[in-house]
Structures are given as structure tokens and as C-alpha cells.
CSV table of C-alpha atoms in Angstrom, one decimal:
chain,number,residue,atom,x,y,z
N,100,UNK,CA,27.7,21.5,43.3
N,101,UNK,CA,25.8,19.3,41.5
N,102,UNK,CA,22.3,21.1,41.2
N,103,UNK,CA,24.0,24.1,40.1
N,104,UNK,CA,23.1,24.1,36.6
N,105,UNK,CA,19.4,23.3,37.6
N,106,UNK,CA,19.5,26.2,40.3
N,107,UNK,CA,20.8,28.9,37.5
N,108,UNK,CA,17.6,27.4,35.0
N,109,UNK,CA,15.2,28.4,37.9
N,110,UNK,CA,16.8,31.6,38.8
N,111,UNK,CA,16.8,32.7,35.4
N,112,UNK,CA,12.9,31.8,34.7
N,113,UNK,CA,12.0,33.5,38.2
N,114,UNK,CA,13.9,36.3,36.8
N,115,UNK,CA,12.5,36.3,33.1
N,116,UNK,CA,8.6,36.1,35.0
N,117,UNK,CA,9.1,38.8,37.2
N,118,UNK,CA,10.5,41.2,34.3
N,119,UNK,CA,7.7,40.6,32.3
N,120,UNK,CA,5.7,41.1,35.1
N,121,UNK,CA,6.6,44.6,35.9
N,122,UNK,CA,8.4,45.9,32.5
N,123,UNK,CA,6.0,47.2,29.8
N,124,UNK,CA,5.2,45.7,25.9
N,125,UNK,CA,7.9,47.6,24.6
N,126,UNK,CA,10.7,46.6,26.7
N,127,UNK,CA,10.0,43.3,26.6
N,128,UNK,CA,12.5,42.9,24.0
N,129,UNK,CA,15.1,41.9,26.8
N,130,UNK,CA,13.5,38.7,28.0
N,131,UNK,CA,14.5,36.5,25.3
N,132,UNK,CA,18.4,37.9,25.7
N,133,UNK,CA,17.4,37.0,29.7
N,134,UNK,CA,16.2,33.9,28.5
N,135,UNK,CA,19.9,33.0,26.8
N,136,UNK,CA,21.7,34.1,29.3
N,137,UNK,CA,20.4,32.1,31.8
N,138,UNK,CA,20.4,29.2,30.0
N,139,UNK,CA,24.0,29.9,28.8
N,140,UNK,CA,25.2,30.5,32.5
N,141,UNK,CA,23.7,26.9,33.3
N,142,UNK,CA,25.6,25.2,30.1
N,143,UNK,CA,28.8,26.5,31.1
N,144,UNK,CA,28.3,25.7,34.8
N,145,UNK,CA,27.4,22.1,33.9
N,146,UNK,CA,31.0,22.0,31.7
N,147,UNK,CA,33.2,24.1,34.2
N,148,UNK,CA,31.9,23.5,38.0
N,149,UNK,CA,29.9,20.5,37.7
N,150,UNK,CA,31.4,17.1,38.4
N,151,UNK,CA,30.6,14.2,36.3
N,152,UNK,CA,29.4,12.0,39.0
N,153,UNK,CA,28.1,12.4,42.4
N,154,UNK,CA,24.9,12.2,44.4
N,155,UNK,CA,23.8,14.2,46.8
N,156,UNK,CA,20.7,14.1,49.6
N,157,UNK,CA,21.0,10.4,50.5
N,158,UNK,CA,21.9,9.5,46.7
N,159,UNK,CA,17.9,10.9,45.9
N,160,UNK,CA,19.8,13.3,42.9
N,161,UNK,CA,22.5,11.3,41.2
N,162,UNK,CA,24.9,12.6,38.5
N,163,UNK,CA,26.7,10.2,36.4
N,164,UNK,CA,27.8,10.6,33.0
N,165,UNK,CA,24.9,9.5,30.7
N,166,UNK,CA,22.5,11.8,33.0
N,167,UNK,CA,25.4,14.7,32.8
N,168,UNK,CA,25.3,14.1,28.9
N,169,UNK,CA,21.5,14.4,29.0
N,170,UNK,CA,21.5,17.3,31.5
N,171,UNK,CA,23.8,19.1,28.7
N,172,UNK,CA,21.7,17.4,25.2
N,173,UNK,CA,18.0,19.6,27.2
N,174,UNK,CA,19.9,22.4,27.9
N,175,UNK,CA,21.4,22.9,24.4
N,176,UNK,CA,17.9,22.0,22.8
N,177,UNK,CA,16.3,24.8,25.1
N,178,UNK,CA,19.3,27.6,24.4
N,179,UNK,CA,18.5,26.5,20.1
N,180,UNK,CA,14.4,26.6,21.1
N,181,UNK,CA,15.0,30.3,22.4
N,182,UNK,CA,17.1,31.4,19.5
N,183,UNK,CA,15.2,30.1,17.1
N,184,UNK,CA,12.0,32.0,18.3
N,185,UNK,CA,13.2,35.8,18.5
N,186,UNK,CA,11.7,36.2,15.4
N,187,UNK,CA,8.5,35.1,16.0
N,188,UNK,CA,7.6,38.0,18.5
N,189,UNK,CA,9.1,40.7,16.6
N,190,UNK,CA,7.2,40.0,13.6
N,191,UNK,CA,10.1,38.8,11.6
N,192,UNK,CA,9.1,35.4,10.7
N,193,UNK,CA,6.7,34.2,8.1
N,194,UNK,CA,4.4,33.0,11.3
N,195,UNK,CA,0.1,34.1,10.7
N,196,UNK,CA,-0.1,32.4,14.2
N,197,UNK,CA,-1.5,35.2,16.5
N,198,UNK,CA,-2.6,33.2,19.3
N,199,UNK,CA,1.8,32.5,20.9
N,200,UNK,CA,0.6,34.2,23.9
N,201,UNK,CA,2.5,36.6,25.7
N,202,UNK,CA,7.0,36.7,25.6
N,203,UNK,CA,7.2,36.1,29.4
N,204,UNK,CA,5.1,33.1,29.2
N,205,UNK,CA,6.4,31.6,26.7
N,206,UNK,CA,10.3,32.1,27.4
């Protein structure tokens, strides 16, 4: 399936937004884990399932291998954008920024 990758990203925000929704501050810890996981799901279903080419409704959503390549380039920028920022909301890092907003927001 070609969109898979795209349908897992979705899924896992949906999912990452409605647990911050209904979890409280404390356990909010989990989200950026969510976050990777999600994200990691969608990287390995764009090496293992996903063909290299294809299209799909009427050729509207193409794949070919410089858009696969690119497809793989954003979501390995977005898993090192997550991991780099767990520190920031635990108070680890050397941040004075107070104004990040809240962790289901911004993962």
C-alpha cells in the first residue's frame, strides 16, 4: 500500500492528541515514546511493505524513487526532531525557554 507510511504518521498523532487529551501532567511522559513509535512503525513500513513506485487514485498520489527517498529523508528528520527534544520537557536541557507549550501539542 502506498499511503501506508502516511496512514501510520496520522494514526500515531490522532493517538498522541487524544492521550494528552485525557491522561494527566504526570503521565504525560509516554507521549514522546508514542511519538517514536509511530514514527518508527511508518519508517519501517516505508522500507518493508511499501513499493518503490506506484500511483494510486487516478495517478493523483505517485511514488517513485526520488519521492520514496524523500518520504524516508522527513520521516528520519522527524524521528531525530522527537529524540532530540525529550529533554526539553523534563527539564534536562540547558533550555530558559518556558513558553514550548504543552507535550501533546508539540509532539
Amino acid at each position: 500500500m502506498l499511503m501506508l507510511p502516511e496512514l501510520i504518521v496520522v494514526a500515531a498523532a490522532f493517538a498522541v492528541l487524544m492521550t494528552d487529551l485525557f491522561v494527566g501532567e504526570r503521565r504525560r511522559v509516554v507521549l514522546a515514546p508514542m511519538a517514536l513509535a509511530g514514527l518508527g512503525a511508518a519508517l519501517v513500513a516505508a522500507f518493508a511493505l511499501m513499493p518503490r513506485t506506484g500511483d494510486m487514485m487516478g495517478g493523483r498520489f505517485a511514488v517513485d524513487p526520488v519521492a520514496w527517498w524523500f518520504k524516508v529523508a522527513f520521516l528520519v528528520a522527524a524521528l531525530a526532531t522527537v529524540a532530540i527534544s525529550l529533554d526539553a520537557f523534563d527539564r534536562r536541557a540547558t533550555v530558559k525557554d518556558d513558553g514550548m507549550g504543552a507535550r501533546g501539542e508539540y509532539y
